[in-house]
DNA sequence: GAAATATGTCAACATCATTGACGTAATTTT
DNA sequence: AAAATTACGTCAATGATGTTGACATATTTC
């Protein structure tokens, strides 16, 4: 197994003084792959807890955002998750039938179904969040808590900006 | 839409002097959600390019790792991706039929199928990597390149450690 | 020669996503 | 008040990706 790992580097050698228009800068494979592995494990652990309830990742996202924004409407949830009505309907039905989520008609606009977690739902959401928090907490501790803002900034910069009104993370003050 | 965003904070107020065994530390919702949104967009852009070839995310992963480790065996790829033979077989078949990947029998062990990208495959892999590199590059620039090692460290810490011999990212120097 | 290994393949199934159409209740517009 | 729009639910069909378990074949190792 002769490592051809560095072959790409040989393609664009740093010929000093060569004015070739911007040498194509090697892809940052390290961060690309770290993101892949990190995210996989980050969601993998919660996945195993969800399995016990017969739920999947989609259910996780739904109860997470309902937990974060109690009284959220279906339309708002669709905006955040960027999935279709049909995709949401399925998992929402599971969650409501399993008594993890409940709906209340909107007070002002009675067409709306405001979404809330039941105690059971909140317990699950908290359990899942605790797992992910634990993992993040360890990682933040490893780099030193003073660098946490940099992580947040970095991740925020990875997000598409041209989306209607930042999704749900920052805009608590809007 | 009265923001109930901070309601969780009210659950565990910092009662100074209260010796309650380790107040349950609020989940770091900000980083949890940033990871979700960041990863979604990070893979979403490549997804759109892959669509034009009739491929999906699974194809992306496969050509990525073959590109990174030319001559990789099927078993090694399965170890990295942590999927089943059947899942890999499907996408690998697509990629081989589409002339993006080619197999060669191992020289020492002729049972093995060593995997290589064709020129076409390499072009696609490079295009996808360029997209992700661009995104990461912008984000690194935003926080200042001197902080990149911290990002790498943070992400590495998110990864499960109890896995057989670190996956493929760091150990190039081992 | 027998056993283990690397790979391929088949059938069946689950989850999560999609599109497009249609129905109903409630609100808003004209 | 009728008409249009909105919020939501639902049905049917489909696709991508993952799973398990069984079995076949070629090759290597003991």
Short mmCIF file of C-alpha atoms (C1' of nucleotides) in Angstrom, two decimals:
data_model
loop_
_atom_site.label_atom_id
_atom_site.label_comp_id
_atom_site.label_asym_id
_atom_site.label_seq_id
_atom_site.Cartn_x
_atom_site.Cartn_y
_atom_site.Cartn_z
CA UNK A 1 0.00 0.00 0.00
CA UNK A 2 2.30 2.79 -1.16
CA UNK A 3 0.77 6.02 0.06
CA UNK A 4 -0.23 8.20 -2.84
CA UNK A 5 -1.65 10.60 -0.32
CA UNK A 6 0.69 13.34 -1.24
CA UNK A 7 0.46 13.01 -4.96
CA UNK A 8 -1.87 15.97 -5.19
CA UNK A 9 0.73 18.16 -3.58
CA UNK A 10 3.09 17.38 -6.42
CA UNK A 11 0.60 18.77 -8.91
CA UNK A 12 0.91 22.34 -7.80
CA UNK A 13 4.44 22.83 -6.51
CA UNK A 14 5.33 26.19 -5.15
CA UNK A 15 7.38 27.51 -8.01
CA UNK A 16 8.61 30.70 -6.41
CA UNK A 17 8.48 33.61 -8.75
CA UNK A 18 6.02 31.86 -10.97
CA UNK A 19 3.17 34.25 -11.57
CA UNK A 20 0.73 31.52 -12.53
CA UNK A 21 -2.66 32.89 -11.51
CA UNK A 22 -3.32 31.71 -7.96
CA UNK A 23 -2.09 28.16 -7.52
CA UNK A 24 -5.25 26.16 -6.81
CA UNK A 25 -4.58 25.78 -3.08
CA UNK A 26 -4.92 22.20 -1.88
CA UNK A 27 -8.29 21.37 -0.43
CA UNK A 28 -8.27 21.40 3.34
CA UNK A 29 -8.84 17.66 3.55
CA UNK A 30 -8.15 17.59 7.24
CA UNK A 31 -11.04 19.84 8.21
CA UNK A 32 -13.29 18.35 5.54
CA UNK A 33 -12.83 14.90 7.02
CA UNK A 34 -12.90 16.02 10.62
CA UNK A 35 -16.28 17.59 9.97
CA UNK A 36 -17.54 14.33 8.53
CA UNK A 37 -16.34 12.16 11.39
CA UNK A 38 -17.23 14.68 14.07
CA UNK A 39 -20.76 15.11 12.85
CA UNK A 40 -21.26 11.41 12.45
CA UNK A 41 -20.36 10.71 16.04
CA UNK A 42 -22.13 13.82 17.26
CA UNK A 43 -25.45 12.51 15.99
CA UNK A 44 -24.61 8.84 16.33
CA UNK A 45 -24.82 8.74 20.07
CA UNK A 46 -28.29 10.33 20.24
CA UNK A 47 -29.36 7.98 17.47
CA UNK A 48 -28.85 5.04 19.75
CA UNK A 49 -31.08 6.52 22.44
CA UNK A 50 -33.75 7.40 19.90
CA UNK A 51 -33.78 3.83 18.65
CA UNK A 52 -35.16 2.65 21.95
CA UNK A 53 -38.29 4.67 21.27
CA UNK A 54 -38.43 3.63 17.65
CA UNK A 55 -37.45 7.12 16.59
CA UNK A 56 -34.82 8.40 14.20
CA UNK A 57 -32.81 11.49 13.55
CA UNK A 58 -35.78 13.32 12.10
CA UNK A 59 -37.66 12.92 15.37
CA UNK A 60 -34.67 14.30 17.20
CA UNK A 61 -34.64 17.48 15.17
CA UNK A 62 -38.33 18.01 15.66
CA UNK A 63 -38.37 17.66 19.42
CA UNK A 64 -35.19 19.68 19.66
CA UNK A 65 -36.68 22.71 17.98
CA UNK A 66 -40.02 22.41 19.72
CA UNK A 67 -38.13 22.28 22.98
CA UNK A 68 -36.23 25.37 22.03
CA UNK A 69 -39.24 27.27 20.77
CA UNK A 70 -42.36 26.11 22.57
CA UNK A 71 -45.50 27.12 20.72
CA UNK A 72 -43.75 26.93 17.38
CA UNK A 73 -46.12 26.59 14.45
CA UNK A 74 -45.88 23.87 11.85
CA UNK A 75 -44.95 26.39 9.18
CA UNK A 76 -42.11 27.78 11.27
CA UNK A 77 -40.78 24.33 11.92
CA UNK A 78 -40.83 23.60 8.20
CA UNK A 79 -38.84 26.77 7.61
CA UNK A 80 -36.20 25.79 10.12
CA UNK A 81 -35.81 22.19 9.03
CA UNK A 82 -36.16 22.85 5.32
CA UNK A 83 -38.00 19.66 4.66
CA UNK A 84 -41.40 19.07 3.11
CA UNK A 85 -44.74 18.99 4.84
CA UNK A 86 -45.01 15.31 4.17
CA UNK A 87 -41.67 14.51 5.76
CA UNK A 88 -42.57 16.47 8.84
CA UNK A 89 -46.07 15.05 9.04
CA UNK A 90 -44.82 11.54 9.45
CA UNK A 91 -42.49 12.16 12.35
CA UNK A 92 -44.86 14.62 13.95
CA UNK A 93 -47.59 12.02 13.89
CA UNK A 94 -45.29 9.53 15.61
CA UNK A 95 -44.39 12.05 18.27
CA UNK A 96 -47.98 13.08 18.93
CA UNK A 97 -49.26 9.52 19.06
CA UNK A 98 -46.45 8.61 21.41
CA UNK A 99 -47.39 11.53 23.63
CA UNK A 100 -44.11 13.39 23.21
CA UNK A 101 -45.64 16.40 21.48
CA UNK A 102 -48.99 18.11 21.79
CA UNK A 103 -50.76 20.61 19.60
CA UNK A 104 -52.90 23.54 20.62
CA UNK A 105 -54.89 25.73 18.29
CA UNK A 106 -53.48 29.23 18.03
CA UNK A 107 -55.25 31.82 20.14
CA UNK A 108 -55.12 34.58 17.56
CA UNK A 109 -55.13 32.49 14.42
CA UNK A 110 -56.99 29.28 15.06
CA UNK A 111 -55.73 27.67 11.87
CA UNK A 112 -52.32 27.37 13.41
CA UNK A 113 -51.29 24.35 15.43
CA UNK A 114 -48.88 25.45 18.11
CA UNK A 115 -46.45 22.73 19.07
CA UNK A 116 -45.40 21.91 22.62
CA UNK A 117 -43.48 19.11 24.25
CA UNK A 118 -45.18 17.03 26.89
CA UNK A 119 -43.22 16.19 30.04
CA UNK A 120 -42.29 12.95 28.40
CA UNK A 121 -41.14 14.79 25.30
CA UNK A 122 -39.13 17.25 27.30
CA UNK A 123 -37.45 14.44 29.16
CA UNK A 124 -36.36 12.85 25.90
CA UNK A 125 -35.26 16.15 24.40
CA UNK A 126 -33.26 16.95 27.50
CA UNK A 127 -31.64 13.55 27.47
CA UNK A 128 -30.57 13.97 23.88
CA UNK A 129 -29.34 17.49 24.45
CA UNK A 130 -27.37 16.32 27.46
CA UNK A 131 -25.51 13.80 25.35
CA UNK A 132 -24.58 16.34 22.76
CA UNK A 133 -23.76 18.92 25.36
CA UNK A 134 -21.47 16.50 27.12
CA UNK A 135 -19.58 15.84 23.93
CA UNK A 136 -19.28 19.50 23.05
CA UNK A 137 -18.36 20.37 26.58
CA UNK A 138 -15.45 17.97 26.53
CA UNK A 139 -14.23 19.39 23.25
CA UNK A 140 -14.52 22.97 24.44
CA UNK A 141 -12.64 22.09 27.58
CA UNK A 142 -9.90 20.54 25.48
CA UNK A 143 -9.24 23.69 23.52
CA UNK A 144 -9.86 26.00 26.45
CA UNK A 145 -13.22 27.67 27.04
CA UNK A 146 -11.82 31.02 26.00
CA UNK A 147 -11.75 29.75 22.43
CA UNK A 148 -15.39 28.78 22.30
CA UNK A 149 -16.44 32.00 20.56
CA UNK A 150 -14.06 31.15 17.75
CA UNK A 151 -15.73 27.80 17.27
CA UNK A 152 -19.12 29.44 17.14
CA UNK A 153 -17.89 31.99 14.65
CA UNK A 154 -16.29 29.35 12.48
CA UNK A 155 -19.42 27.24 12.37
CA UNK A 156 -21.61 30.25 11.72
CA UNK A 157 -19.42 31.14 8.77
CA UNK A 158 -20.01 27.71 7.27
CA UNK A 159 -23.72 28.40 7.09
CA UNK A 160 -25.34 29.76 3.94
CA UNK A 161 -26.11 33.38 4.51
CA UNK A 162 -28.64 34.06 1.81
CA UNK A 163 -31.39 32.38 3.72
CA UNK A 164 -34.49 34.17 4.92
CA UNK A 165 -33.81 35.53 8.39
CA UNK A 166 -31.19 33.49 10.21
CA UNK A 167 -32.67 30.14 11.17
CA UNK A 168 -33.17 30.05 14.91
CA UNK A 169 -29.82 30.14 16.58
CA UNK A 170 -28.72 33.71 16.92
CA UNK A 171 -31.81 35.82 16.31
CA UNK A 172 -33.22 35.54 19.82
CA UNK A 173 -33.17 39.30 19.91
CA UNK A 174 -35.12 39.87 16.69
CA UNK B 1 -44.40 34.94 18.83
CA UNK B 2 -43.24 35.63 22.36
CA UNK B 3 -39.75 34.25 22.62
CA UNK B 4 -39.64 31.52 25.20
CA UNK B 5 -36.04 30.97 24.22
CA UNK B 6 -34.72 31.82 27.62
CA UNK B 7 -37.21 29.83 29.66
CA UNK B 8 -34.75 27.00 30.09
CA UNK B 9 -32.32 29.36 31.72
CA UNK B 10 -34.87 30.04 34.43
CA UNK B 11 -34.94 26.38 35.36
CA UNK B 12 -31.46 26.29 36.83
CA UNK B 13 -30.73 29.73 38.22
CA UNK B 14 -27.31 30.32 39.64
CA UNK B 15 -28.15 30.28 43.29
CA UNK B 16 -24.81 31.38 44.66
CA UNK B 17 -23.82 29.52 47.72
CA UNK B 18 -26.17 26.70 46.94
CA UNK B 19 -24.21 23.50 47.24
CA UNK B 20 -26.63 21.50 45.13
CA UNK B 21 -24.48 18.81 43.54
CA UNK B 22 -23.33 20.26 40.25
CA UNK B 23 -26.15 22.30 38.77
CA UNK B 24 -27.01 20.48 35.52
CA UNK B 25 -25.30 23.03 33.31
CA UNK B 26 -27.53 24.22 30.48
CA UNK B 27 -26.97 22.41 27.25
CA UNK B 28 -24.85 24.40 24.85
CA UNK B 29 -27.73 24.90 22.44
CA UNK B 30 -25.81 27.39 20.41
CA UNK B 31 -23.06 25.02 19.37
CA UNK B 32 -25.48 22.12 19.04
CA UNK B 33 -27.55 24.06 16.54
CA UNK B 34 -24.61 25.62 14.77
CA UNK B 35 -23.25 22.15 14.14
CA UNK B 36 -26.56 21.11 12.66
CA UNK B 37 -26.91 24.08 10.35
CA UNK B 38 -23.24 24.19 9.44
CA UNK B 39 -23.09 20.56 8.49
CA UNK B 40 -26.30 20.79 6.52
CA UNK B 41 -24.98 23.56 4.35
CA UNK B 42 -21.53 22.06 4.20
CA UNK B 43 -22.88 18.95 2.49
CA UNK B 44 -25.82 20.65 0.81
CA UNK B 45 -23.80 22.48 -1.78
CA UNK B 46 -21.95 19.35 -2.98
CA UNK B 47 -25.28 17.56 -3.01
CA UNK B 48 -26.49 19.83 -5.75
CA UNK B 49 -23.49 19.08 -7.94
CA UNK B 50 -23.85 15.36 -7.33
CA UNK B 51 -27.48 15.49 -8.40
CA UNK B 52 -26.44 16.35 -11.93
CA UNK B 53 -24.75 12.96 -12.15
CA UNK B 54 -27.60 11.19 -10.45
CA UNK B 55 -25.49 10.66 -7.38
CA UNK B 56 -26.07 11.30 -3.71
CA UNK B 57 -24.14 11.88 -0.55
CA UNK B 58 -23.08 8.27 -0.31
CA UNK B 59 -21.36 8.51 -3.68
CA UNK B 60 -19.59 11.62 -2.48
CA UNK B 61 -18.09 9.86 0.51
CA UNK B 62 -16.92 6.97 -1.58
CA UNK B 63 -15.12 8.98 -4.22
CA UNK B 64 -13.72 11.26 -1.55
CA UNK B 65 -11.97 8.46 0.30
CA UNK B 66 -10.83 6.70 -2.84
CA UNK B 67 -9.37 9.99 -3.97
CA UNK B 68 -7.61 10.37 -0.69
CA UNK B 69 -6.35 6.79 -0.57
CA UNK B 70 -5.92 5.43 -4.07
CA UNK B 71 -5.71 1.67 -4.10
CA UNK B 72 -7.94 1.40 -1.06
CA UNK B 73 -9.54 -2.01 -0.66
CA UNK B 74 -13.25 -2.55 -0.25
CA UNK B 75 -12.76 -3.75 3.32
CA UNK B 76 -10.81 -0.64 4.25
CA UNK B 77 -13.49 1.55 2.77
CA UNK B 78 -16.13 -0.27 4.77
CA UNK B 79 -14.11 0.35 7.92
CA UNK B 80 -13.85 4.05 7.25
CA UNK B 81 -17.45 4.60 6.28
CA UNK B 82 -18.94 2.23 8.84
CA UNK B 83 -21.70 1.09 6.55
CA UNK B 84 -22.61 -2.38 5.37
CA UNK B 85 -21.28 -4.20 2.35
CA UNK B 86 -24.65 -3.95 0.70
CA UNK B 87 -24.87 -0.18 1.11
CA UNK B 88 -21.43 0.26 -0.34
CA UNK B 89 -22.03 -2.20 -3.16
CA UNK B 90 -24.89 -0.16 -4.54
CA UNK B 91 -23.07 3.13 -4.81
CA UNK B 92 -19.84 1.48 -5.88
CA UNK B 93 -21.66 -0.21 -8.72
CA UNK B 94 -23.06 3.14 -9.85
CA UNK B 95 -19.62 4.70 -9.75
CA UNK B 96 -17.95 1.87 -11.64
CA UNK B 97 -20.64 1.69 -14.29
CA UNK B 98 -20.45 5.44 -14.72
CA UNK B 99 -16.69 5.18 -15.15
CA UNK B 100 -15.81 7.23 -12.10
CA UNK B 101 -14.10 4.39 -10.25
CA UNK B 102 -12.11 1.40 -11.44
CA UNK B 103 -11.03 -1.76 -9.69
CA UNK B 104 -7.79 -3.65 -10.03
CA UNK B 105 -7.02 -7.00 -8.48
CA UNK B 106 -4.46 -6.77 -5.71
CA UNK B 107 -0.94 -7.72 -6.71
CA UNK B 108 -0.13 -9.60 -3.54
CA UNK B 109 -3.58 -10.77 -2.61
CA UNK B 110 -5.63 -11.23 -5.73
CA UNK B 111 -8.88 -11.52 -3.80
CA UNK B 112 -8.70 -7.84 -3.05
CA UNK B 113 -10.20 -5.23 -5.34
CA UNK B 114 -8.12 -2.11 -5.15
CA UNK B 115 -10.13 1.00 -5.85
CA UNK B 116 -8.96 3.92 -7.98
CA UNK B 117 -10.62 6.97 -9.43
CA UNK B 118 -10.64 7.44 -13.18
CA UNK B 119 -9.81 10.89 -14.54
CA UNK B 120 -13.52 11.53 -14.66
CA UNK B 121 -13.86 10.43 -11.06
CA UNK B 122 -10.98 12.56 -9.96
CA UNK B 123 -12.47 15.57 -11.68
CA UNK B 124 -15.71 15.11 -9.80
CA UNK B 125 -13.98 14.48 -6.49
CA UNK B 126 -11.84 17.57 -6.96
CA UNK B 127 -14.86 19.67 -7.80
CA UNK B 128 -16.65 18.56 -4.67
CA UNK B 129 -13.60 19.07 -2.51
CA UNK B 130 -13.12 22.52 -3.98
CA UNK B 131 -16.62 23.52 -2.90
CA UNK B 132 -16.09 22.34 0.63
CA UNK B 133 -12.62 23.80 0.76
CA UNK B 134 -13.93 27.15 -0.37
CA UNK B 135 -16.49 27.17 2.40
CA UNK B 136 -14.01 26.12 5.04
CA UNK B 137 -11.46 28.53 3.75
CA UNK B 138 -13.83 31.45 4.12
CA UNK B 139 -14.66 30.40 7.66
CA UNK B 140 -11.02 29.98 8.61
CA UNK B 141 -10.23 33.38 7.18
CA UNK B 142 -13.04 34.87 9.23
CA UNK B 143 -11.63 33.67 12.53
CA UNK B 144 -8.04 34.19 11.51
CA UNK B 145 -5.90 31.36 10.15
CA UNK B 146 -3.89 31.21 13.34
CA UNK B 147 -6.94 29.69 15.02
CA UNK B 148 -7.33 26.85 12.56
CA UNK B 149 -5.50 24.33 14.79
CA UNK B 150 -8.07 25.01 17.48
CA UNK B 151 -10.88 24.15 15.11
CA UNK B 152 -9.17 20.91 14.14
CA UNK B 153 -8.62 20.06 17.77
CA UNK B 154 -12.20 20.82 18.69
CA UNK B 155 -13.60 18.66 15.90
CA UNK B 156 -11.20 15.84 16.68
CA UNK B 157 -12.40 15.90 20.27
CA UNK B 158 -15.97 15.39 19.11
CA UNK B 159 -15.02 12.09 17.54
CA UNK B 160 -15.46 8.81 19.38
CA UNK B 161 -12.07 7.67 20.49
CA UNK B 162 -12.69 4.02 21.17
CA UNK B 163 -12.61 3.17 17.51
CA UNK B 164 -10.01 0.89 15.95
CA UNK B 165 -7.03 2.96 14.87
CA UNK B 166 -8.01 6.51 14.01
CA UNK B 167 -10.02 6.52 10.78
CA UNK B 168 -7.90 8.18 8.12
CA UNK B 169 -7.54 11.81 8.91
CA UNK B 170 -4.64 12.44 11.20
CA UNK B 171 -2.51 9.33 11.06
CA UNK B 172 -0.68 10.25 7.89
CA UNK B 173 2.37 10.79 10.03
CA UNK B 174 2.08 7.66 12.13
"C1'" DG C 1 -7.29 -30.60 1.59
"C1'" DA C 2 -9.68 -27.78 4.93
"C1'" DA C 3 -10.46 -23.42 6.86
"C1'" DA C 4 -10.45 -18.68 6.75
"C1'" DT C 5 -10.69 -14.39 4.10
"C1'" DA C 6 -12.19 -10.79 0.53
"C1'" DT C 7 -15.60 -9.80 -2.23
"C1'" DG C 8 -20.06 -9.99 -4.71
"C1'" DT C 9 -24.96 -10.63 -4.70
"C1'" DC C 10 -29.84 -11.66 -3.56
"C1'" DA C 11 -34.12 -10.80 -0.97
"C1'" DA C 12 -36.56 -8.15 2.27
"C1'" DC C 13 -37.15 -4.25 4.88
"C1'" DA C 14 -36.85 0.57 7.51
"C1'" DT C 15 -36.14 5.55 7.55
"C1'" DC C 16 -36.22 9.81 5.66
"C1'" DA C 17 -36.55 12.52 1.99
"C1'" DT C 18 -39.08 13.98 -2.40
"C1'" DT C 19 -43.37 15.74 -5.67
"C1'" DG C 20 -47.98 16.65 -6.72
"C1'" DA C 21 -52.64 16.67 -5.78
"C1'" DC C 22 -56.54 17.43 -3.02
"C1'" DG C 23 -59.53 18.66 1.23
"C1'" DT C 24 -60.90 21.53 5.13
"C1'" DA C 25 -61.06 25.12 8.26
"C1'" DA C 26 -60.05 29.78 9.25
"C1'" DT C 27 -58.67 34.29 7.95
"C1'" DT C 28 -58.20 38.12 4.84
"C1'" DT C 29 -59.47 40.63 0.78
"C1'" DT C 30 -62.50 42.56 -2.28
"C1'" DA D 1 -71.03 38.14 2.04
"C1'" DA D 2 -68.56 35.95 -1.62
"C1'" DA D 3 -63.92 35.05 -3.09
"C1'" DA D 4 -59.20 34.36 -2.41
"C1'" DT D 5 -55.58 33.10 0.48
"C1'" DT D 6 -53.46 30.78 4.24
"C1'" DA D 7 -52.37 26.90 7.54
"C1'" DC D 8 -52.59 22.51 7.92
"C1'" DG D 9 -53.57 17.55 7.04
"C1'" DT D 10 -53.44 13.65 4.02
"C1'" DC D 11 -53.03 10.39 0.08
"C1'" DA D 12 -50.28 8.08 -3.49
"C1'" DA D 13 -46.05 7.24 -5.59
"C1'" DT D 14 -41.12 7.32 -5.70
"C1'" DG D 15 -36.08 7.58 -4.59
"C1'" DA D 16 -31.77 7.38 -1.76
"C1'" DT D 17 -29.61 5.30 1.84
"C1'" DG D 18 -29.24 2.43 5.39
"C1'" DT D 19 -30.06 -2.38 7.62
"C1'" DT D 20 -29.88 -7.98 8.27
"C1'" DG D 21 -29.06 -12.49 6.84
"C1'" DA D 22 -27.97 -15.85 3.68
"C1'" DC D 23 -25.27 -17.71 0.14
"C1'" DA D 24 -21.63 -18.09 -3.86
"C1'" DT D 25 -16.85 -17.66 -5.56
"C1'" DA D 26 -12.15 -17.00 -5.73
"C1'" DT D 27 -8.03 -16.97 -3.22
"C1'" DT D 28 -4.94 -17.52 0.50
"C1'" DT D 29 -3.38 -19.76 4.61
"C1'" DC D 30 -2.83 -23.54 7.77
#
